[in-house]
PDB file of C-alpha atoms in Angstrom:
ATOM      1  CA  MET A  48     -17.441  32.615 -37.704  1.00  0.00           C
ATOM      2  CA  LYS A  49     -14.597  33.928 -39.807  1.00  0.00           C
ATOM      3  CA  VAL A  50     -14.167  33.299 -43.472  1.00  0.00           C
ATOM      4  CA  LYS A  51     -10.767  33.548 -45.246  1.00  0.00           C
ATOM      5  CA  ILE A  52      -9.991  33.334 -48.968  1.00  0.00           C
ATOM      6  CA  ASP A  53      -6.660  32.368 -50.457  1.00  0.00           C
ATOM      7  CA  VAL A  54      -5.474  32.428 -53.833  1.00  0.00           C
ATOM      8  CA  GLU A  55      -3.546  29.338 -55.178  1.00  0.00           C
ATOM      9  CA  ALA A  56      -1.328  29.979 -58.266  1.00  0.00           C
ATOM     10  CA  LYS A  57      -0.821  27.577 -61.132  1.00  0.00           C
ATOM     11  CA  LYS A  58       2.242  25.395 -60.666  1.00  0.00           C
ATOM     12  CA  ASP A  59       3.590  25.926 -64.145  1.00  0.00           C
ATOM     13  CA  ASP A  60       2.600  29.729 -64.079  1.00  0.00           C
ATOM     14  CA  SER A  61       2.623  31.531 -60.801  1.00  0.00           C
ATOM     15  CA  SER A  62       1.093  34.573 -62.491  1.00  0.00           C
ATOM     16  CA  LYS A  63      -2.167  32.690 -63.063  1.00  0.00           C
ATOM     17  CA  ILE A  64      -4.725  31.755 -60.463  1.00  0.00           C
ATOM     18  CA  ASP A  65      -5.213  27.964 -60.308  1.00  0.00           C
ATOM     19  CA  CYS A  66      -8.064  27.773 -57.446  1.00  0.00           C
ATOM     20  CA  TYR A  67      -9.563  29.459 -54.467  1.00  0.00           C
ATOM     21  CA  LYS A  68      -9.128  28.087 -51.113  1.00  0.00           C
ATOM     22  CA  ILE A  69     -12.085  29.082 -48.739  1.00  0.00           C
ATOM     23  CA  SER A  70     -11.541  28.284 -44.952  1.00  0.00           C
ATOM     24  CA  PHE A  71     -14.211  28.739 -42.309  1.00  0.00           C
ATOM     25  CA  GLN A  72     -13.265  29.276 -38.723  1.00  0.00           C
ATOM     26  CA  LEU A  73     -15.447  27.715 -36.369  1.00  0.00           C
ATOM     27  CA  ALA A  74     -15.757  27.343 -32.846  1.00  0.00           C
ATOM     28  CA  GLY A  75     -12.458  26.682 -31.063  1.00  0.00           C
ATOM     29  CA  ASP A  76      -9.775  25.737 -33.389  1.00  0.00           C
ATOM     30  CA  ILE A  77     -11.991  23.966 -35.938  1.00  0.00           C
ATOM     31  CA  GLU A  78     -11.433  24.817 -39.437  1.00  0.00           C
ATOM     32  CA  VAL A  79     -13.330  23.804 -42.504  1.00  0.00           C
ATOM     33  CA  SER A  80     -11.677  24.435 -45.939  1.00  0.00           C
ATOM     34  CA  LYS A  81     -12.727  23.851 -49.596  1.00  0.00           C
ATOM     35  CA  LYS A  82     -11.142  24.480 -52.822  1.00  0.00           C
ATOM     36  CA  LEU A  83     -13.178  26.056 -55.521  1.00  0.00           C
ATOM     37  CA  TYR A  84     -12.167  26.524 -59.161  1.00  0.00           C
ATOM     38  CA  GLU A  85     -13.029  30.013 -61.300  1.00  0.00           C
ATOM     39  CA  PRO A  86     -16.617  28.804 -62.408  1.00  0.00           C
ATOM     40  CA  ASP A  87     -17.592  27.491 -59.017  1.00  0.00           C
ATOM     41  CA  MET A  88     -16.065  30.675 -57.300  1.00  0.00           C
ATOM     42  CA  LYS A  89     -17.987  33.028 -59.591  1.00  0.00           C
ATOM     43  CA  GLU A  90     -21.335  31.154 -58.798  1.00  0.00           C
ATOM     44  CA  LEU A  91     -20.606  31.156 -55.117  1.00  0.00           C
ATOM     45  CA  LEU A  92     -20.093  35.142 -55.481  1.00  0.00           C
ATOM     46  CA  ASP A  93     -22.972  35.519 -57.579  1.00  0.00           C
ATOM     47  CA  ASP A  94     -25.016  33.656 -54.898  1.00  0.00           C
ATOM     48  CA  ILE A  95     -23.638  35.703 -51.988  1.00  0.00           C
ATOM     49  CA  VAL A  96     -24.455  38.930 -53.968  1.00  0.00           C
ATOM     50  CA  ASP A  97     -28.059  37.928 -54.577  1.00  0.00           C
ATOM     51  CA  VAL A  98     -28.633  36.718 -51.067  1.00  0.00           C
ATOM     52  CA  LEU A  99     -27.440  39.920 -49.504  1.00  0.00           C
ATOM     53  CA  GLY A 100     -29.583  41.806 -51.722  1.00  0.00           C
ATOM     54  CA  TYR A 101     -27.092  43.490 -53.845  1.00  0.00           C
ATOM     55  CA  LYS A 102     -27.848  42.035 -57.136  1.00  0.00           C
ATOM     56  CA  PRO A 103     -30.921  44.257 -58.056  1.00  0.00           C
ATOM     57  CA  ILE A 104     -28.881  47.326 -56.837  1.00  0.00           C
ATOM     58  CA  MET A 105     -26.098  46.319 -59.205  1.00  0.00           C
ATOM     59  CA  GLU A 106     -28.228  45.729 -62.094  1.00  0.00           C
ATOM     60  CA  LYS A 107     -30.366  48.969 -61.584  1.00  0.00           C
ATOM     61  CA  PHE A 108     -27.591  51.304 -61.238  1.00  0.00           C
ATOM     62  CA  ASN A 109     -24.746  49.257 -63.044  1.00  0.00           C
ATOM     63  CA  CYS A 110     -22.536  49.711 -60.141  1.00  0.00           C
ATOM     64  CA  THR A 111     -19.775  47.597 -58.336  1.00  0.00           C
ATOM     65  CA  ILE A 112     -20.679  45.300 -55.165  1.00  0.00           C
ATOM     66  CA  LYS A 113     -18.808  47.879 -52.971  1.00  0.00           C
ATOM     67  CA  GLU A 114     -20.934  50.636 -54.200  1.00  0.00           C
ATOM     68  CA  ALA A 115     -24.159  48.343 -54.020  1.00  0.00           C
ATOM     69  CA  GLN A 116     -23.157  47.342 -50.483  1.00  0.00           C
ATOM     70  CA  GLU A 117     -22.912  50.996 -49.435  1.00  0.00           C
ATOM     71  CA  ILE A 118     -26.513  51.697 -50.882  1.00  0.00           C
ATOM     72  CA  ARG A 119     -27.968  48.752 -49.170  1.00  0.00           C
ATOM     73  CA  LYS A 120     -26.361  49.680 -45.705  1.00  0.00           C
ATOM     74  CA  LYS A 121     -28.012  53.274 -46.003  1.00  0.00           C
ATOM     75  CA  ILE A 122     -31.267  51.971 -46.987  1.00  0.00           C
ATOM     76  CA  ASP A 123     -31.088  49.388 -44.174  1.00  0.00           C
ATOM     77  CA  ARG A 124     -29.802  51.763 -41.389  1.00  0.00           C
ATOM     78  CA  ASP A 125     -30.486  55.308 -42.324  1.00  0.00           C
ATOM     79  CA  SER A 126     -34.078  56.384 -41.172  1.00  0.00           C
ATOM     80  CA  ASP A 127     -34.339  58.921 -44.070  1.00  0.00           C
ATOM     81  CA  CYS A 128     -33.323  56.309 -46.649  1.00  0.00           C
ATOM     82  CA  LYS A 129     -36.004  53.838 -45.366  1.00  0.00           C
ATOM     83  CA  ASP A 130     -38.818  56.464 -45.892  1.00  0.00           C
ATOM     84  CA  CYS A 131     -37.408  58.164 -48.951  1.00  0.00           C
ATOM     85  CA  GLU A 132     -39.756  58.711 -51.934  1.00  0.00           C
ATOM     86  CA  LEU A 133     -36.765  58.175 -54.264  1.00  0.00           C
ATOM     87  CA  LYS A 134     -35.613  54.924 -52.833  1.00  0.00           C
ATOM     88  CA  LEU A 135     -34.043  52.880 -55.566  1.00  0.00           C
ATOM     89  CA  LYS A 136     -34.515  55.359 -58.193  1.00  0.00           C
ATOM     90  CA  GLU A 137     -31.677  57.943 -57.170  1.00  0.00           C
ATOM     91  CA  CYS A 138     -29.774  55.807 -54.586  1.00  0.00           C
ATOM     92  CA  TYR A 139     -26.521  55.605 -56.445  1.00  0.00           C
ATOM     93  CA  ARG A 140     -26.139  59.435 -56.923  1.00  0.00           C
ATOM     94  CA  CYS A 141     -27.436  59.988 -53.397  1.00  0.00           C
ATOM     95  CA  CYS A 142     -25.028  57.731 -51.600  1.00  0.00           C
ATOM     96  CA  ASN A 143     -21.966  57.290 -53.952  1.00  0.00           C
ATOM     97  CA  VAL A 144     -21.852  60.738 -55.650  1.00  0.00           C
ATOM     98  CA  CYS A 145     -23.139  63.273 -53.250  1.00  0.00           C
ATOM     99  CA  GLU A 146     -20.403  64.363 -50.621  1.00  0.00           C
ATOM    100  CA  SER A 147     -22.754  65.729 -47.941  1.00  0.00           C
ATOM    101  CA  PRO A 148     -26.024  65.503 -46.299  1.00  0.00           C
ATOM    102  CA  LEU A 149     -26.868  69.108 -47.814  1.00  0.00           C
ATOM    103  CA  GLU A 150     -26.235  67.835 -51.242  1.00  0.00           C
ATOM    104  CA  ARG A 151     -28.398  64.845 -50.715  1.00  0.00           C
ATOM    105  CA  ASP A 152     -31.252  67.093 -49.417  1.00  0.00           C
ATOM    106  CA  LEU A 153     -30.870  69.344 -52.406  1.00  0.00           C
ATOM    107  CA  LEU A 154     -30.714  66.647 -55.010  1.00  0.00           C
ATOM    108  CA  LYS A 155     -33.773  64.868 -53.731  1.00  0.00           C
ATOM    109  CA  ALA A 156     -35.712  68.144 -53.818  1.00  0.00           C
ATOM    110  CA  LEU A 157     -34.468  68.839 -57.342  1.00  0.00           C
ATOM    111  CA  VAL A 158     -35.448  65.589 -58.608  1.00  0.00           C
ATOM    112  CA  LYS A 159     -38.811  65.769 -57.100  1.00  0.00           C
ATOM    113  CA  ASN A 160     -39.323  69.025 -59.070  1.00  0.00           C
ATOM    114  CA  ASN A 161     -38.288  67.469 -62.254  1.00  0.00           C
ATOM    115  CA  ILE A 162     -35.017  69.447 -62.422  1.00  0.00           C
ATOM    116  CA  GLU A 163     -32.407  67.265 -64.187  1.00  0.00           C
ATOM    117  CA  VAL A 164     -28.794  68.034 -63.037  1.00  0.00           C
ATOM    118  CA  GLU A 165     -25.438  66.484 -63.355  1.00  0.00           C
ATOM    119  CA  LEU A 166     -23.306  65.887 -60.069  1.00  0.00           C
ATOM    120  CA  GLN A 167     -19.578  66.644 -59.692  1.00  0.00           C
ATOM    121  CA  LEU A 168     -18.892  68.107 -63.271  1.00  0.00           C
ATOM    122  CA  ARG A 169     -15.208  68.704 -63.736  1.00  0.00           C
ATOM    123  CA  ILE A 170     -14.826  72.227 -65.025  1.00  0.00           C
ATOM    124  CA  ASN A 171     -11.262  73.080 -66.352  1.00  0.00           C
ATOM    125  CA  LYS A 172      -9.391  76.241 -66.587  1.00  0.00           C
ATOM    126  CA  ASP A 173      -9.342  75.954 -70.379  1.00  0.00           C
ATOM    127  CA  ASN A 174     -13.099  75.457 -70.404  1.00  0.00           C
ATOM    128  CA  THR A 175     -13.094  71.940 -71.071  1.00  0.00           C
ATOM    129  CA  VAL A 176     -15.188  69.482 -68.833  1.00  0.00           C
ATOM    130  CA  SER A 177     -15.038  65.840 -67.784  1.00  0.00           C
ATOM    131  CA  HIS A 178     -17.674  63.817 -65.965  1.00  0.00           C
ATOM    132  CA  PHE A 179     -17.908  61.737 -62.685  1.00  0.00           C
ATOM    133  CA  PRO A 180     -16.137  59.467 -62.076  1.00  0.00           C
ATOM    134  CA  GLU A 181     -13.387  60.422 -64.515  1.00  0.00           C
ATOM    135  CA  PRO A 182     -10.115  61.419 -62.487  1.00  0.00           C
ATOM    136  CA  VAL A 183      -9.535  64.974 -61.791  1.00  0.00           C
ATOM    137  CA  ASP A 184      -6.523  66.865 -63.617  1.00  0.00           C
ATOM    138  CA  PRO A 185      -5.094  68.837 -60.694  1.00  0.00           C
ATOM    139  CA  GLU A 186      -3.014  71.091 -62.906  1.00  0.00           C
ATOM    140  CA  ASN A 187      -6.124  72.176 -65.169  1.00  0.00           C
ATOM    141  CA  ILE A 188      -9.129  71.801 -62.720  1.00  0.00           C
ATOM    142  CA  LEU A 189     -10.908  75.151 -62.015  1.00  0.00           C
ATOM    143  CA  THR A 190     -13.935  73.813 -60.051  1.00  0.00           C
ATOM    144  CA  ILE A 191     -16.170  71.039 -59.350  1.00  0.00           C
ATOM    145  CA  PRO A 192     -19.751  72.350 -58.806  1.00  0.00           C
ATOM    146  CA  ASP A 193     -21.865  70.244 -56.789  1.00  0.00           C
ATOM    147  CA  PHE A 194     -24.621  70.222 -59.298  1.00  0.00           C
ATOM    148  CA  TYR A 195     -24.740  71.465 -62.867  1.00  0.00           C
ATOM    149  CA  LEU A 196     -27.614  72.201 -65.351  1.00  0.00           C
ATOM    150  CA  GLU A 197     -28.201  73.610 -68.793  1.00  0.00           C
ATOM    151  CA  SER A 198     -31.216  75.330 -70.049  1.00  0.00           C
ATOM    152  CA  ASP A 199     -31.875  77.660 -72.977  1.00  0.00           C
ATOM    153  CA  ASN A 200     -28.298  78.055 -73.362  1.00  0.00           C
ATOM    154  CA  LYS A 201     -27.598  78.752 -69.889  1.00  0.00           C
ATOM    155  CA  LYS A 202     -24.760  76.755 -68.052  1.00  0.00           C
ATOM    156  CA  ILE A 203     -25.527  76.987 -64.471  1.00  0.00           C
ATOM    157  CA  CYS A 204     -23.194  75.907 -61.444  1.00  0.00           C
ATOM    158  CA  ILE A 205     -24.887  75.247 -58.124  1.00  0.00           C
ATOM    159  CA  TYR A 206     -22.781  75.003 -54.899  1.00  0.00           C
ATOM    160  CA  THR A 207     -24.137  73.884 -51.416  1.00  0.00           C
ATOM    161  CA  ASP A 208     -21.679  75.815 -49.297  1.00  0.00           C
ATOM    162  CA  GLY A 209     -21.178  73.923 -45.943  1.00  0.00           C
ATOM    163  CA  HIS A 210     -21.061  77.065 -43.922  1.00  0.00           C
ATOM    164  CA  THR A 211     -23.106  80.325 -43.480  1.00  0.00           C
ATOM    165  CA  TYR A 212     -21.748  83.395 -44.748  1.00  0.00           C
ATOM    166  CA  HIS A 213     -20.736  84.483 -41.402  1.00  0.00           C
ATOM    167  CA  GLU A 214     -18.993  81.325 -40.842  1.00  0.00           C
ATOM    168  CA  ARG A 215     -16.852  81.669 -43.912  1.00  0.00           C
ATOM    169  CA  THR A 216     -13.253  82.678 -43.622  1.00  0.00           C
ATOM    170  CA  GLU A 217     -11.731  85.607 -45.485  1.00  0.00           C
ATOM    171  CA  TYR A 218      -9.788  82.949 -47.571  1.00  0.00           C
ATOM    172  CA  GLN A 219     -12.760  81.106 -48.553  1.00  0.00           C
ATOM    173  CA  ALA A 220     -14.672  84.090 -49.507  1.00  0.00           C
ATOM    174  CA  VAL A 221     -11.774  85.459 -51.640  1.00  0.00           C
ATOM    175  CA  ARG A 222     -11.465  82.181 -53.213  1.00  0.00           C
ATOM    176  CA  ASP A 223     -15.263  81.496 -54.045  1.00  0.00           C
ATOM    177  CA  ARG A 224     -15.433  85.119 -55.550  1.00  0.00           C
ATOM    178  CA  SER A 225     -12.391  84.267 -57.709  1.00  0.00           C
ATOM    179  CA  ILE A 226     -13.957  80.870 -58.899  1.00  0.00           C
ATOM    180  CA  ASP A 227     -17.279  82.757 -59.537  1.00  0.00           C
ATOM    181  CA  ARG A 228     -15.522  85.483 -61.633  1.00  0.00           C
ATOM    182  CA  GLU A 229     -13.703  82.790 -63.796  1.00  0.00           C
ATOM    183  CA  LEU A 230     -16.920  80.806 -64.238  1.00  0.00           C
ATOM    184  CA  GLN A 231     -18.812  83.919 -65.324  1.00  0.00           C
ATOM    185  CA  ASN A 232     -15.978  85.019 -67.741  1.00  0.00           C
ATOM    186  CA  LEU A 233     -16.370  81.391 -69.199  1.00  0.00           C
ATOM    187  CA  GLY A 234     -20.123  81.841 -69.697  1.00  0.00           C
ATOM    188  CA  TYR A 235     -21.562  80.180 -66.455  1.00  0.00           C
ATOM    189  CA  VAL A 236     -24.248  81.357 -64.077  1.00  0.00           C
ATOM    190  CA  VAL A 237     -23.178  80.402 -60.635  1.00  0.00           C
ATOM    191  CA  LEU A 238     -25.819  79.909 -57.592  1.00  0.00           C
ATOM    192  CA  ARG A 239     -24.448  79.457 -54.016  1.00  0.00           C
ATOM    193  CA  PHE A 240     -26.687  78.595 -51.287  1.00  0.00           C
ATOM    194  CA  THR A 241     -25.621  78.172 -47.363  1.00  0.00           C
ATOM    195  CA  THR A 242     -26.514  75.569 -45.049  1.00  0.00           C
ATOM    196  CA  SER A 243     -29.126  77.597 -43.428  1.00  0.00           C
ATOM    197  CA  GLU A 244     -30.648  78.342 -46.744  1.00  0.00           C
ATOM    198  CA  ILE A 245     -30.984  74.761 -47.744  1.00  0.00           C
ATOM    199  CA  ARG A 246     -31.993  73.309 -44.172  1.00  0.00           C
ATOM    200  CA  ASN A 247     -34.579  76.210 -43.386  1.00  0.00           C
ATOM    201  CA  GLY A 248     -35.488  77.304 -46.936  1.00  0.00           C
ATOM    202  CA  LEU A 249     -35.207  74.383 -49.269  1.00  0.00           C
ATOM    203  CA  SER A 250     -38.672  75.319 -51.302  1.00  0.00           C
ATOM    204  CA  LYS A 251     -37.024  79.021 -51.704  1.00  0.00           C
ATOM    205  CA  VAL A 252     -33.884  77.480 -52.981  1.00  0.00           C
ATOM    206  CA  ILE A 253     -35.879  75.445 -55.622  1.00  0.00           C
ATOM    207  CA  LYS A 254     -37.608  78.655 -56.495  1.00  0.00           C
ATOM    208  CA  VAL A 255     -34.470  80.413 -57.232  1.00  0.00           C
ATOM    209  CA  ILE A 256     -32.955  77.642 -59.223  1.00  0.00           C
ATOM    210  CA  LYS A 257     -36.441  77.329 -61.270  1.00  0.00           C
ATOM    211  CA  LYS A 258     -36.267  81.130 -61.929  1.00  0.00           C
ATOM    212  CA  SER A 259     -32.700  80.849 -63.061  1.00  0.00           C
ATOM    213  CA  ILE A 260     -33.938  78.284 -65.795  1.00  0.00           C
ATOM    214  CA  GLY A 261     -36.946  80.152 -66.639  1.00  0.00           C
ATOM    215  CA  ILE A 262     -39.534  78.158 -64.684  1.00  0.00           C
ATOM    216  CA  THR A 263     -42.225  80.359 -62.894  1.00  0.00           C
ATOM    217  CA  GLU A 264     -45.105  79.245 -60.849  1.00  0.00           C
ATOM    218  CA  GLU A 265     -47.428  80.516 -63.403  1.00  0.00           C
ATOM    219  CA  ASN A 266     -46.068  77.788 -65.973  1.00  0.00           C
ATOM    220  CA  ASN A 267     -45.437  75.077 -63.395  1.00  0.00           C
ATOM    221  CA  PHE A 268     -48.818  73.989 -62.391  1.00  0.00           C
ATOM    222  CA  ASP A 269     -50.362  70.614 -62.013  1.00  0.00           C
ATOM    223  CA  VAL A 270     -53.780  69.889 -62.890  1.00  0.00           C
ATOM    224  CA  SER A 271     -55.607  66.906 -61.443  1.00  0.00           C
ATOM    225  CA  LEU A 272     -58.010  64.849 -63.377  1.00  0.00           C
ATOM    226  CA  ASN A 273     -61.562  66.303 -62.855  1.00  0.00           C
ATOM    227  CA  ASN A 274     -60.291  67.419 -59.442  1.00  0.00           C
ATOM    228  CA  ILE A 275     -61.228  64.031 -58.148  1.00  0.00           C
ATOM    229  CA  LYS A 276     -59.098  63.003 -55.143  1.00  0.00           C
ATOM    230  CA  ILE A 277     -58.660  59.230 -54.614  1.00  0.00           C
ATOM    231  CA  THR A 278     -58.174  58.160 -51.147  1.00  0.00           C
ATOM    232  CA  GLU A 279     -58.533  54.309 -51.377  1.00  0.00           C
ATOM    233  CA  GLY A 280     -56.176  52.151 -53.405  1.00  0.00           C
ATOM    234  CA  THR A 281     -55.284  48.525 -53.811  1.00  0.00           C
ATOM    235  CA  CYS A 282     -52.011  46.688 -52.936  1.00  0.00           C
ATOM    236  CA  ILE A 283     -50.583  45.710 -56.397  1.00  0.00           C
ATOM    237  CA  ARG A 284     -49.193  42.479 -54.949  1.00  0.00           C
ATOM    238  CA  CYS A 285     -52.205  40.870 -52.777  1.00  0.00           C
ATOM    239  CA  GLY A 286     -55.033  43.200 -53.658  1.00  0.00           C
ATOM    240  CA  ALA A 287     -55.591  44.321 -50.249  1.00  0.00           C
ATOM    241  CA  LYS A 288     -57.076  47.988 -49.733  1.00  0.00           C
ATOM    242  CA  ILE A 289     -54.525  50.407 -48.711  1.00  0.00           C
ATOM    243  CA  SER A 290     -54.408  54.307 -48.953  1.00  0.00           C
ATOM    244  CA  TYR A 291     -54.067  55.342 -52.440  1.00  0.00           C
ATOM    245  CA  ASP A 292     -50.218  56.493 -52.771  1.00  0.00           C
ATOM    246  CA  LEU A 293     -48.491  55.723 -56.082  1.00  0.00           C
ATOM    247  CA  LYS A 294     -45.134  56.024 -54.351  1.00  0.00           C
ATOM    248  CA  LYS A 295     -46.314  53.284 -51.706  1.00  0.00           C
ATOM    249  CA  PRO A 296     -48.088  50.696 -53.796  1.00  0.00           C
ATOM    250  CA  LEU A 297     -47.723  47.891 -51.418  1.00  0.00           C
ATOM    251  CA  CYS A 298     -49.395  46.940 -48.213  1.00  0.00           C
ATOM    252  CA  ASP A 299     -46.788  46.706 -45.130  1.00  0.00           C
ATOM    253  CA  ASP A 300     -46.513  43.057 -45.339  1.00  0.00           C
ATOM    254  CA  CYS A 301     -45.933  42.688 -49.208  1.00  0.00           C
ATOM    255  CA  TYR A 302     -43.516  45.810 -48.770  1.00  0.00           C
ATOM    256  CA  GLN A 303     -41.292  43.934 -46.421  1.00  0.00           C
ATOM    257  CA  VAL A 304     -41.129  41.046 -48.958  1.00  0.00           C
ATOM    258  CA  TRP A 305     -40.656  43.216 -51.970  1.00  0.00           C
ATOM    259  CA  MET A 306     -37.639  44.995 -50.037  1.00  0.00           C
ATOM    260  CA  GLN A 307     -35.649  41.766 -49.912  1.00  0.00           C
ATOM    261  CA  PHE A 308     -34.870  42.290 -53.587  1.00  0.00           C
ATOM    262  CA  GLY A 309     -36.276  45.933 -54.309  1.00  0.00           C
ATOM    263  CA  ASN A 310     -36.941  45.042 -57.945  1.00  0.00           C
ATOM    264  CA  MET A 311     -38.733  48.275 -59.243  1.00  0.00           C
ATOM    265  CA  ASP A 312     -39.808  46.518 -62.509  1.00  0.00           C
ATOM    266  CA  TYR A 313     -40.822  43.182 -61.053  1.00  0.00           C
ATOM    267  CA  THR A 314     -44.451  42.201 -62.550  1.00  0.00           C
ATOM    268  CA  GLU A 315     -47.277  42.557 -59.886  1.00  0.00           C
ATOM    269  CA  ARG A 316     -50.957  41.514 -60.109  1.00  0.00           C
ATOM    270  CA  TYR A 317     -53.244  44.402 -59.493  1.00  0.00           C
ATOM    271  CA  CYS A 318     -53.733  48.047 -60.141  1.00  0.00           C
ATOM    272  CA  CYS A 319     -53.145  50.254 -57.398  1.00  0.00           C
ATOM    273  CA  LYS A 320     -55.979  52.800 -58.791  1.00  0.00           C
ATOM    274  CA  CYS A 321     -58.775  50.513 -59.993  1.00  0.00           C
ATOM    275  CA  GLY A 322     -57.850  47.341 -58.090  1.00  0.00           C
ATOM    276  CA  LYS A 323     -58.440  45.077 -61.176  1.00  0.00           C
ATOM    277  CA  GLU A 324     -56.200  42.244 -61.995  1.00  0.00           C
ATOM    278  CA  CYS A 325     -53.880  43.013 -64.775  1.00  0.00           C
ATOM    279  CA  TYR A 326     -50.388  41.436 -64.233  1.00  0.00           C
ATOM    280  CA  SER A 327     -48.550  44.402 -65.858  1.00  0.00           C
ATOM    281  CA  THR A 328     -47.975  46.751 -62.898  1.00  0.00           C
ATOM    282  CA  SER A 329     -44.855  47.111 -60.840  1.00  0.00           C
ATOM    283  CA  TYR A 330     -43.651  49.015 -57.905  1.00  0.00           C
ATOM    284  CA  GLY A 331     -42.204  51.510 -60.309  1.00  0.00           C
ATOM    285  CA  SER A 332     -45.351  51.754 -62.376  1.00  0.00           C
ATOM    286  CA  PRO A 333     -48.344  50.562 -60.305  1.00  0.00           C
ATOM    287  CA  LEU A 334     -51.076  51.734 -62.641  1.00  0.00           C
ATOM    288  CA  CYS A 335     -52.689  49.543 -65.299  1.00  0.00           C
ATOM    289  CA  LYS A 336     -52.798  50.988 -68.907  1.00  0.00           C
ATOM    290  CA  ASN A 337     -56.507  52.048 -68.523  1.00  0.00           C
ATOM    291  CA  CYS A 338     -55.536  54.057 -65.372  1.00  0.00           C
ATOM    292  CA  ILE A 339     -52.497  55.853 -66.706  1.00  0.00           C
TER     293      ILE A 339
END
């Protein structure tokens, strides 16, 4: 079935929309059409967006229908997205701002290590900056690092070079060195990582970045409460016993239902840890107040 939408202008003012004509092309030459005025058309579009699962994504990331569609498509079709621990947390930046799989891999690793970064910062030759998605000034732009962060008065630019050092052409190497020198003159620290380094040694890459912002293994430890390891948890929706994993607080059946809307803040019934009814948990916060 094909759907066509035509816009009909007002008779007394052709610059203004009078109504929308929606035509449904059925089997053969059968066509059904209906005219909708502005309020009805808006209501129909809202319903379509809701049914397709775009609405919670648009609300979560304050994005357009097109951007939500791209996110939904990746979640449904990309195996990495389906199993991603950061699903519906970093989807907008991952799908709509990152420009390569390398950037996506590094972004996820940075977020998991609680390293806050800005993507696609525009750094100009006069040392002014602008932020994504602001337009780039082609006459003044110096560079757009893949990631940017600040720590202890350090301004750090991170690049994921989509080639190894051996694959770089002489022009690319000269251009990169020139940009690096200009950035350093402006007070920036520059970190560049190759495809091989990110794909085969992501943990080492994270260590380098942590070191650049003053985080060492000694002051970056995690203490577990009384060293008690909990293995059994509770589905926060139906109360079934599941493996204890705060990143997956629903059983398989309830997760499939939850995925239809993907609302991280939807109120659930049980605490994932103690299993008690509390009606205060959610997928994004699966513990009751007593267990937090």
